[in-house]
CSV table of C-alpha atoms and ligand atoms in Angstrom, one decimal:
chain,number,residue,atom,x,y,z
G,1161,MET,CA,18.2,10.4,-0.2
G,1162,THR,CA,18.9,13.6,-2.9
G,1163,MET,CA,16.0,14.9,-4.5
G,1164,ASP,CA,17.4,14.3,-7.7
G,1165,GLN,CA,17.0,10.9,-7.4
G,1166,LYS,CA,15.3,8.5,-10.4
G,1167,PRO,CA,11.5,6.9,-9.1
G,1168,LEU,CA,12.4,3.6,-8.8
G,1169,VAL,CA,8.7,3.7,-8.9
G,1170,GLU,CA,6.6,6.7,-11.2
G,1171,VAL,CA,2.6,5.9,-12.0
G,1172,THR,CA,0.8,8.0,-13.9
G,1173,ALA,CA,-3.0,8.7,-14.5
G,1174,LEU,CA,-3.8,5.1,-13.2
G,1175,ARG,CA,-7.8,4.2,-13.2
G,1176,LYS,CA,-8.5,1.2,-12.5
G,1177,PHE,CA,-12.8,0.4,-12.8
G,1178,PHE,CA,-14.3,-2.8,-12.6
G,1179,PRO,CA,-17.5,-2.0,-14.8
G,1180,ILE,CA,-21.1,-3.9,-13.3
G,1181,LYS,CA,-22.6,-6.2,-15.1
G,1182,LYS,CA,-26.0,-7.1,-15.5
G,1183,GLY,CA,-28.3,-9.5,-16.8
G,1184,LEU,CA,-28.3,-12.4,-19.6
G,1185,LEU,CA,-25.8,-10.3,-22.1
G,1186,ARG,CA,-24.0,-8.8,-19.1
G,1187,ARG,CA,-24.2,-5.6,-21.1
G,1188,THR,CA,-21.8,-2.9,-18.9
G,1189,ILE,CA,-24.8,-0.6,-16.8
G,1190,GLY,CA,-21.9,1.6,-14.6
G,1191,ASN,CA,-18.5,1.1,-13.1
G,1192,VAL,CA,-17.1,0.8,-9.9
G,1193,ARG,CA,-14.7,3.5,-9.9
G,1194,ALA,CA,-12.0,2.2,-7.8
G,1195,VAL,CA,-9.3,4.5,-8.8
G,1196,ASP,CA,-9.6,7.7,-11.1
G,1197,GLY,CA,-6.4,9.3,-11.8
G,1198,VAL,CA,-3.9,8.5,-9.0
G,1199,SER,CA,0.0,9.7,-10.2
G,1200,PHE,CA,2.7,9.1,-8.2
G,1201,SER,CA,6.8,8.0,-7.3
G,1202,ILE,CA,8.4,6.8,-5.0
G,1203,ASN,CA,12.5,7.1,-4.7
G,1204,GLN,CA,14.7,4.5,-4.2
G,1205,GLY,CA,14.3,3.7,-0.4
G,1206,GLU,CA,11.9,4.8,0.1
G,1207,THR,CA,8.9,4.9,2.0
G,1208,LEU,CA,5.0,6.3,0.4
G,1209,GLY,CA,2.1,6.1,3.6
G,1210,LEU,CA,-1.1,5.7,1.1
G,1211,VAL,CA,-3.6,6.9,4.0
G,1212,GLY,CA,-7.5,6.5,4.0
G,1213,GLU,CA,-10.6,4.7,4.8
G,1214,SER,CA,-11.1,1.2,4.1
G,1215,GLY,CA,-13.3,1.7,0.5
G,1216,CYS,CA,-11.3,4.7,-0.6
G,1217,GLY,CA,-8.7,2.7,-3.8
G,1218,LYS,CA,-5.4,1.9,-2.1
G,1219,SER,CA,-5.9,-1.3,-1.8
G,1220,THR,CA,-6.7,-2.0,-5.7
G,1221,VAL,CA,-3.8,0.8,-6.3
G,1222,GLY,CA,-1.3,-1.6,-4.9
G,1223,ARG,CA,-2.5,-4.2,-6.5
G,1224,VAL,CA,-2.3,-2.1,-10.0
G,1225,VAL,CA,0.7,-1.3,-9.2
G,1226,LEU,CA,2.3,-4.6,-9.4
G,1227,ARG,CA,-0.5,-5.6,-12.6
G,1228,LEU,CA,-1.4,-8.6,-10.5
G,1229,ILE,CA,-4.7,-6.6,-11.6
G,1230,ASP,CA,-4.7,-4.7,-15.6
G,1231,PRO,CA,-5.4,-1.0,-15.2
G,1232,SER,CA,-7.6,0.8,-17.1
G,1233,ALA,CA,-5.4,3.5,-18.1
G,1234,GLY,CA,-2.7,5.1,-17.5
G,1235,SER,CA,0.9,4.2,-16.6
G,1236,ILE,CA,4.0,2.5,-14.8
G,1237,LYS,CA,6.7,1.9,-15.0
G,1238,ILE,CA,9.2,-0.1,-12.8
G,1239,GLY,CA,12.9,1.3,-12.2
G,1240,GLY,CA,12.3,3.1,-15.7
G,1241,THR,CA,9.6,0.1,-17.6
G,1242,ASP,CA,6.8,0.7,-18.4
G,1243,ILE,CA,5.4,-2.5,-18.1
G,1244,THR,CA,1.2,-1.2,-17.9
G,1245,GLY,CA,1.2,-3.3,-21.3
G,1246,LEU,CA,3.6,-5.9,-20.4
G,1247,SER,CA,2.8,-9.4,-20.6
G,1248,ARG,CA,2.1,-11.9,-18.6
G,1249,GLN,CA,4.7,-13.8,-20.3
G,1250,ASP,CA,7.2,-10.3,-20.7
G,1251,LEU,CA,6.1,-9.5,-16.8
G,1252,ARG,CA,7.2,-12.8,-16.1
G,1253,PRO,CA,11.3,-11.0,-15.4
G,1254,LEU,CA,10.1,-8.5,-14.1
G,1255,ARG,CA,8.2,-9.5,-11.2
G,1256,ARG,CA,11.6,-10.7,-9.1
G,1257,GLN,CA,11.6,-6.7,-8.4
G,1258,MET,CA,8.4,-5.9,-6.9
G,1259,GLN,CA,6.9,-8.1,-4.2
G,1260,ILE,CA,3.9,-7.9,-2.3
G,1261,VAL,CA,3.0,-8.9,1.9
G,1262,PHE,CA,-0.7,-8.3,2.6
G,1263,GLN,CA,-3.3,-8.1,5.4
G,1264,ASP,CA,-4.2,-11.3,7.4
G,1265,PRO,CA,-0.9,-14.2,7.2
G,1266,PHE,CA,-3.7,-16.5,8.2
G,1267,SER,CA,-4.9,-16.6,4.5
G,1268,SER,CA,-2.1,-15.6,2.6
G,1269,LEU,CA,-0.1,-19.0,3.6
G,1270,ASN,CA,-0.9,-22.0,2.6
G,1271,PRO,CA,-2.1,-24.2,5.1
G,1272,ARG,CA,-1.1,-27.6,4.0
G,1273,ILE,CA,2.7,-26.5,2.8
G,1274,LYS,CA,5.3,-25.8,5.2
G,1275,VAL,CA,7.0,-22.1,6.0
G,1276,GLY,CA,10.0,-23.4,4.6
G,1277,GLU,CA,8.7,-24.3,1.3
G,1278,ILE,CA,6.2,-21.2,1.1
G,1279,VAL,CA,9.3,-19.2,1.4
G,1280,GLY,CA,11.2,-21.3,-0.7
G,1281,GLU,CA,8.6,-21.0,-3.7
G,1282,PRO,CA,8.8,-18.1,-5.5
G,1283,LEU,CA,12.6,-19.2,-5.2
G,1284,LYS,CA,11.9,-22.7,-7.4
G,1285,VAL,CA,9.7,-20.8,-9.4
G,1286,HIS,CA,12.7,-18.7,-11.1
G,1287,ASN,CA,15.1,-21.4,-11.4
G,1288,VAL,CA,17.1,-19.2,-9.0
G,1289,GLY,CA,19.3,-22.5,-7.9
G,1290,ASN,CA,19.6,-26.2,-7.5
G,1291,LYS,CA,17.4,-27.7,-4.6
G,1292,LYS,CA,20.7,-27.3,-1.6
G,1293,ASP,CA,21.2,-23.2,-2.9
G,1294,ARG,CA,17.6,-22.9,-1.9
G,1295,ALA,CA,17.6,-25.2,1.2
G,1296,GLU,CA,20.1,-22.3,2.2
G,1297,ARG,CA,18.3,-19.1,0.8
G,1298,VAL,CA,15.2,-19.4,3.1
G,1299,ALA,CA,17.4,-20.7,6.5
G,1300,GLN,CA,19.4,-17.3,5.6
G,1301,LEU,CA,16.4,-15.5,4.9
G,1302,PHE,CA,14.2,-16.7,8.2
G,1303,GLN,CA,17.3,-15.7,10.2
G,1304,ARG,CA,17.5,-12.0,8.6
G,1305,VAL,CA,12.8,-11.7,9.8
G,1306,GLY,CA,14.0,-13.0,13.4
G,1307,LEU,CA,12.8,-17.1,13.2
G,1308,ARG,CA,14.9,-19.6,13.8
G,1309,PRO,CA,16.1,-22.2,10.7
G,1310,ASP,CA,14.8,-25.8,11.7
G,1311,GLN,CA,11.2,-23.8,11.8
G,1312,MET,CA,11.0,-24.5,8.0
G,1313,ASN,CA,9.8,-27.4,8.4
G,1314,ASN,CA,7.2,-25.6,10.7
G,1315,TYR,CA,3.2,-25.5,9.0
G,1316,PRO,CA,1.5,-22.1,9.6
G,1317,HIS,CA,-1.3,-22.9,12.5
G,1318,GLN,CA,1.8,-23.6,14.3
G,1319,PHE,CA,3.4,-20.3,14.4
G,1320,SER,CA,1.5,-17.0,16.1
G,1321,GLY,CA,0.6,-13.9,13.2
G,1322,GLY,CA,3.6,-11.6,14.7
G,1323,GLN,CA,5.6,-14.7,13.1
G,1324,ARG,CA,3.5,-15.4,10.4
G,1325,GLN,CA,4.4,-12.3,8.8
G,1326,ARG,CA,7.1,-12.5,9.3
G,1327,VAL,CA,7.3,-15.3,7.1
G,1328,SER,CA,5.6,-13.5,4.2
G,1329,ILE,CA,7.9,-11.0,4.6
G,1330,ALA,CA,11.1,-13.9,4.3
G,1331,ARG,CA,8.7,-15.1,0.9
G,1332,ALA,CA,8.8,-11.5,-0.4
G,1333,LEU,CA,12.3,-10.6,0.1
G,1334,ALA,CA,13.4,-14.8,-0.9
G,1335,LEU,CA,14.3,-13.0,-5.1
G,1336,ASP,CA,15.9,-9.7,-3.1
G,1337,PRO,CA,13.2,-7.2,-5.0
G,1338,GLY,CA,13.5,-3.1,-4.7
G,1339,PHE,CA,10.1,-3.0,-4.1
G,1340,ILE,CA,8.2,-4.0,-2.5
G,1341,VAL,CA,3.5,-3.6,-1.5
G,1342,ALA,CA,2.9,-3.8,2.1
G,1343,ASP,CA,-0.8,-3.9,1.6
G,1344,GLU,CA,-2.2,-3.5,6.2
G,1345,PRO,CA,1.3,-5.8,6.9
G,1346,VAL,CA,-0.1,-5.4,11.0
G,1347,SER,CA,-3.7,-3.9,10.7
G,1348,ALA,CA,-4.0,-8.3,12.0
G,1349,LEU,CA,-1.4,-7.8,13.8
G,1350,ASP,CA,-1.5,-6.9,18.6
G,1351,VAL,CA,-0.5,-3.4,18.6
G,1352,SER,CA,3.1,-4.5,20.8
G,1353,ILE,CA,3.5,-7.5,17.5
G,1354,GLN,CA,2.6,-4.3,15.1
G,1355,ALA,CA,5.9,-1.9,16.3
G,1356,GLN,CA,8.6,-4.9,16.4
G,1357,VAL,CA,7.1,-5.8,12.4
G,1358,ILE,CA,7.4,-2.5,11.2
G,1359,ASN,CA,10.8,-1.8,12.8
G,1360,LEU,CA,12.1,-5.4,11.4
G,1361,LEU,CA,10.4,-4.1,8.2
G,1362,MET,CA,12.3,-0.5,8.0
G,1363,ASP,CA,15.6,-2.1,8.7
G,1364,LEU,CA,14.7,-4.3,5.9
G,1365,GLN,CA,15.2,-1.2,3.6
G,1366,ARG,CA,18.3,0.6,5.1
G,1367,GLU,CA,20.0,-2.7,4.1
G,1368,ARG,CA,19.0,-3.6,0.9
G,1369,GLN,CA,17.3,0.4,0.4
G,1370,LEU,CA,14.3,-0.9,-1.0
G,1371,SER,CA,11.1,1.1,-1.9
G,1372,TYR,CA,7.5,0.5,0.1
G,1373,LEU,CA,4.4,2.1,-1.1
G,1374,PHE,CA,2.7,1.1,2.5
G,1375,ILE,CA,-0.9,1.0,2.6
G,1376,SER,CA,-2.0,1.5,6.5
G,1377,HIS,CA,-6.3,2.9,7.3
G,1378,ASN,CA,-3.9,3.6,10.7
G,1379,LEU,CA,-2.4,7.2,10.3
G,1380,ALA,CA,0.7,6.2,13.1
G,1381,VAL,CA,1.4,3.3,11.3
G,1382,VAL,CA,1.3,5.5,8.8
G,1383,GLU,CA,3.2,8.0,10.2
G,1384,HIS,CA,6.3,5.8,11.7
G,1385,ILE,CA,7.1,4.1,8.9
G,1386,SER,CA,6.8,5.8,5.9
G,1387,HIS,CA,8.6,9.9,4.3
G,1388,ARG,CA,5.9,10.6,2.0
G,1389,VAL,CA,2.2,10.0,1.9
G,1390,ALA,CA,-0.3,10.6,-0.5
G,1391,VAL,CA,-3.8,10.5,1.5
G,1392,MET,CA,-6.7,9.3,-1.0
G,1393,TYR,CA,-10.6,9.4,-1.0
G,1394,LEU,CA,-12.5,7.5,-3.4
G,1395,GLY,CA,-10.3,6.7,-6.5
G,1396,ARG,CA,-8.3,10.3,-6.1
G,1397,ILE,CA,-5.1,10.7,-4.2
G,1398,VAL,CA,-6.5,14.6,-2.3
G,1399,GLU,CA,-3.3,15.4,-0.4
G,1400,TYR,CA,1.1,14.3,-1.2
G,1401,ALA,CA,3.1,16.0,2.0
G,1402,ASP,CA,5.8,15.4,2.8
G,1403,LYS,CA,5.9,12.5,6.3
G,1404,THR,CA,6.7,15.7,8.7
G,1405,SER,CA,4.4,18.6,6.9
G,1406,LEU,CA,1.3,16.5,7.0
G,1407,PHE,CA,1.1,16.0,9.8
G,1408,ALA,CA,2.7,19.2,11.4
G,1409,LYS,CA,-0.3,20.8,9.0
G,1410,PRO,CA,-2.8,18.7,7.7
G,1411,LEU,CA,-3.7,21.0,4.8
G,1412,HIS,CA,-7.4,19.0,3.0
G,1413,PRO,CA,-10.6,18.5,5.4
G,1414,TYR,CA,-9.9,15.1,4.9
G,1415,THR,CA,-6.2,14.8,6.2
G,1416,GLU,CA,-7.8,16.8,9.5
G,1417,ALA,CA,-10.6,14.7,10.2
G,1418,LEU,CA,-8.3,12.0,9.8
G,1419,LEU,CA,-6.1,13.4,12.1
G,1420,ALA,CA,-8.7,14.1,14.4
G,1421,ALA,CA,-8.9,10.5,14.7
G,1422,VAL,CA,-6.0,9.5,15.3
G,1423,PRO,CA,-6.2,8.4,19.5
G,1424,LEU,CA,-4.6,11.1,21.7
G,1425,PRO,CA,-1.5,10.0,24.3
G,1426,ASP,CA,-3.4,12.4,27.6
G,1427,PRO,CA,-7.4,11.4,27.3
G,1428,SER,CA,-8.1,14.6,29.5
G,1429,LEU,CA,-6.5,16.7,26.1
G,1430,LYS,CA,-8.7,17.8,23.4
G,1431,ARG,CA,-9.5,17.8,19.7
G,1432,THR,CA,-9.9,20.9,18.3
G,1433,LYS,CA,-10.2,20.3,14.1
G,1434,HIS,CA,-13.2,18.0,13.2
G,1435,ARG,CA,-13.4,14.6,12.8
G,1436,VAL,CA,-14.9,12.5,9.9
G,1437,GLU,CA,-18.6,11.6,10.1
G,1438,GLY,CA,-19.9,9.6,8.2
G,1439,ASP,CA,-19.2,6.4,5.8
G,1440,VAL,CA,-17.5,6.4,2.5
G,1441,PRO,CA,-20.0,7.1,-0.1
G,1442,SER,CA,-20.8,4.3,-3.3
G,1443,PRO,CA,-17.2,4.6,-5.5
G,1444,ILE,CA,-20.3,3.7,-8.3
G,1445,ASN,CA,-21.7,6.5,-8.3
G,1446,PRO,CA,-19.4,9.4,-6.0
G,1447,PRO,CA,-20.7,12.4,-5.3
G,1448,SER,CA,-20.5,15.9,-7.6
G,1449,GLY,CA,-18.1,18.0,-7.6
G,1450,CYS,CA,-15.6,17.1,-5.0
G,1451,HIS,CA,-15.8,13.9,-3.7
G,1452,PHE,CA,-15.1,14.6,-0.1
G,1453,HIS,CA,-18.6,17.3,-0.3
G,1454,PRO,CA,-21.6,15.3,1.5
G,1455,ARG,CA,-18.3,14.5,4.6
G,1456,CYS,CA,-16.7,18.5,4.6
G,1457,PRO,CA,-18.0,20.8,7.5
G,1458,TYR,CA,-15.9,23.5,5.3
G,1459,ALA,CA,-17.9,22.7,2.2
G,1460,GLU,CA,-19.5,25.7,-0.1
G,1461,ALA,CA,-21.7,25.9,-3.2
G,1462,ARG,CA,-18.4,25.5,-6.2
G,1463,CYS,CA,-17.5,22.0,-3.8
G,1464,LYS,CA,-21.0,19.9,-4.9
G,1465,VAL,CA,-20.4,21.2,-8.3
G,1466,GLU,CA,-17.0,22.4,-9.6
G,1467,ALA,CA,-14.1,18.8,-9.1
G,1468,PRO,CA,-11.4,20.9,-7.1
G,1469,VAL,CA,-7.7,19.8,-9.0
G,1470,LEU,CA,-4.2,18.2,-7.0
G,1471,ARG,CA,-2.4,21.4,-7.3
G,1472,ASP,CA,0.7,22.6,-6.0
G,1473,VAL,CA,0.8,24.6,-2.9
G,1474,ALA,CA,4.9,24.5,-1.8
G,1475,PRO,CA,7.2,22.2,-3.1
G,1476,GLY,CA,6.9,18.4,-3.0
G,1477,ARG,CA,3.4,19.5,-1.8
G,1478,GLN,CA,-0.1,18.9,-3.1
G,1479,VAL,CA,-3.6,19.6,-2.8
G,1480,ALA,CA,-7.4,19.1,-3.9
G,1481,CYS,CA,-9.5,22.1,-2.6
G,1482,HIS,CA,-11.3,25.2,-3.0
G,1483,LEU,CA,-10.8,26.6,0.9
G,1484,ARG,CA,-6.5,26.4,0.7
U,73,SF4,FE1,-14.4,20.2,1.7
U,73,SF4,FE2,-15.2,21.7,-1.2
U,73,SF4,FE3,-12.6,21.5,0.2
U,73,SF4,FE4,-14.2,19.6,-1.0
U,73,SF4,S1,-13.6,21.4,-2.4
U,73,SF4,S2,-12.4,19.7,0.5
U,73,SF4,S3,-16.2,20.6,-0.4
U,73,SF4,S4,-13.7,22.9,1.6
């Protein structure tokens, strides 16, 4: 990957507010500010890890970037094409380039449809080849993700959790996309199976130059797969860095706290950094100033009134904190 490479995915000042309606007239009385001004880019063949606790808005980012839900503001470019305002019809051909793998392979696969049909459905929807071509393509995909082609005639309940996630990955690959949003793809799997699925995703990336937006609350997994990492808190990115720098020296107190919560391999070792306490506040009425101030061990008076901007602190590294 070269530094002057044009990004495959460019997201600028993305916002997604969900209106809160009340009363007979369904008046809007407020907004859930799920995504509040998020910008990032992903190069071809690169993985951007998007991390944060549950409720920080990261899954909404994934869905908005793919236009599964519409943004409130900002722009999304895929392969240089601005898809922000495209109609559903105009989006259709571009859907081939971008796919999603969900967290829960149980609920994302229709239990009454044979898995071969599930994997082949995108090919059918986009009129790719004839029935025989599609069956051959599905068999190849099964083999590539570590399943046997004869398993195409089985139903989802006949597969283990790890195998079902392999089915989901095969389906995502069917149309040969360039960009995949992986939303907590291994969180529902046993730890022993997680590494196998992550390694499969990494092998596929090397083979096909895939770009991933890898969404996870699990920093250990993110560290393994990502090239760069964006840390998200209450709808905003608070730190953005290459993986090595972020894990060697987190700059934002929230990143520091997330890392402090990752179990150490040796239980006799002690963490020296603060762990994050309490829950993520409501995105309906976020705290004033720096959203993190009620939970931040370093908060000062200024933090309660002034929101820190995400600023460059080193090449390719940004942080939103008054003190760093
Ligand atoms: Fe903590 Fe203040 Fe930095 Fe926010 S701006 S992370 S409250 S020190």
